[in-house]
XYZ file of C-alpha atoms in Angstrom:
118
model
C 42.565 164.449 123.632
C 43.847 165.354 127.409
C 42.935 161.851 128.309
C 45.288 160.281 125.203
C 48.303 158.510 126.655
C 50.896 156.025 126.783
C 53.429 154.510 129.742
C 56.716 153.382 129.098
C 57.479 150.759 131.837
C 61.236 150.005 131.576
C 60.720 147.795 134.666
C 58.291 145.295 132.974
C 59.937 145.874 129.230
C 56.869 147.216 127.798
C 54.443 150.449 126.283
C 51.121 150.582 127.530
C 49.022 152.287 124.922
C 45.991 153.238 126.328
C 42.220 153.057 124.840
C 41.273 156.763 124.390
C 44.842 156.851 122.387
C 43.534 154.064 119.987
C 40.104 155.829 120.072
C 41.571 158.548 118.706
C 42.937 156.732 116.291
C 39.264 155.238 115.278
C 40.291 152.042 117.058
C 43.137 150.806 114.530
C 43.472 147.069 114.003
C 46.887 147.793 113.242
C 49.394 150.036 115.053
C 53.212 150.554 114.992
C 55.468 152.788 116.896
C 57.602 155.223 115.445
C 60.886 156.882 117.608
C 61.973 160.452 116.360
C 65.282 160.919 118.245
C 65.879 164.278 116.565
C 62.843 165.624 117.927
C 62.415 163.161 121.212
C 59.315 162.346 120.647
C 57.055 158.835 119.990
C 53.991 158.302 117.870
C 51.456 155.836 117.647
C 50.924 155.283 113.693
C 47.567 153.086 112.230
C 49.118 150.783 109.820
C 47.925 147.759 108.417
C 48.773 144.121 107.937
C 51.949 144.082 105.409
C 54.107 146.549 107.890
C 56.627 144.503 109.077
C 56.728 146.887 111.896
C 53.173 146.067 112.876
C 51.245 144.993 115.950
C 47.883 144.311 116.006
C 45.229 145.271 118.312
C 43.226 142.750 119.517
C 39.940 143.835 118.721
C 38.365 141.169 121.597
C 38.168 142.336 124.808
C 40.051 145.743 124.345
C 36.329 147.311 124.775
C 36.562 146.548 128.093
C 40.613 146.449 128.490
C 42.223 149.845 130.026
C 44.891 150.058 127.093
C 47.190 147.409 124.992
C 50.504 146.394 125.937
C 53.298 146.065 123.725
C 56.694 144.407 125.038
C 59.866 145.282 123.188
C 63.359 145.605 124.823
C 64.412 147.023 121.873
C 62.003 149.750 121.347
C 62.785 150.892 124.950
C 66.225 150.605 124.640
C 65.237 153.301 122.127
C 63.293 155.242 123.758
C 66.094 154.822 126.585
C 68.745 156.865 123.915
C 66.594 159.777 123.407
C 65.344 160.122 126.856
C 66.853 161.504 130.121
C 64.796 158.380 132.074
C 65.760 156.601 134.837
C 65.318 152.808 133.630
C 64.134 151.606 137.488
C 60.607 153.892 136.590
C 57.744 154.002 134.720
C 56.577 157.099 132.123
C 53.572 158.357 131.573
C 53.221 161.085 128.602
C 50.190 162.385 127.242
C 49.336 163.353 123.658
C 50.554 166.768 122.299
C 48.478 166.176 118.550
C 46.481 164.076 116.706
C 47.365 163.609 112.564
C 44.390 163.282 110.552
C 43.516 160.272 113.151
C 46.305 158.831 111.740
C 48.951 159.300 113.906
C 49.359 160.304 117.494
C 52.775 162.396 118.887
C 54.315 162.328 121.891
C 56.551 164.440 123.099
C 59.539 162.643 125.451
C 60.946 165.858 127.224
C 56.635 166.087 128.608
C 56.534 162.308 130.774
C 56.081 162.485 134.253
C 57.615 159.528 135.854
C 55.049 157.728 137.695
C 56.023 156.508 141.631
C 55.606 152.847 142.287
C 53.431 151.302 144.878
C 54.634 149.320 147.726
């Protein structure tokens, strides 16, 4: 599970959820994103359809796509609350556990910001 990851890209307003995170998962058609503020940390949930809360994963392409993008200004002005981050970066953390292949957790206080290229 060393290889499951997200970014958080405050630059570009979005979360980069990467493909061995949804294979994990068992390649959800549904995901959503839940923010623990208590704990600092962000999971990556399989849902279904009637969430309100829901995006789906294109299931077209994402075989050969590097991860799924979701853009939400308010989700990273979440993320933004909990987090000590400088909002000019990106974030990269990796997974700390896998629920039932339900859920995947990630722990805030573990991203590495990530240096941008020139």
């Amino acid at each position: 599970m060393n290889d499951a990851c997200i970014v958080v890209d405050f630059r570009k307003s979005r979360i980069r959820i990467f493909k061995r995170t949804l294979q994990e998962l068992q390649n959800p058609k549904y995901v959503r994103l839940l923010v623990n503020p208590n704990e600092k940390t962000v999971a990556v949930q399989v849902t279904d359809f009637t969430d309100t809360r829901a995006h789906r994963v294109p299931n077209i392409g994402i075989e050969y796509a590097r991860c799924y993008e979701i853009y939400s200004r308010s989700l990273l002005g979440e993320l933004s609350d909990c987090g000590d981050w400088d909002q000019n970066h990106s974030y990269k953390i990796h997974a700390t556990a896998c629920l039932d292949r339900q859920c995947v957790i990630f722990k805030m206080d573990q991203a590495v910001r990530l240096e941008t290229s020139k």
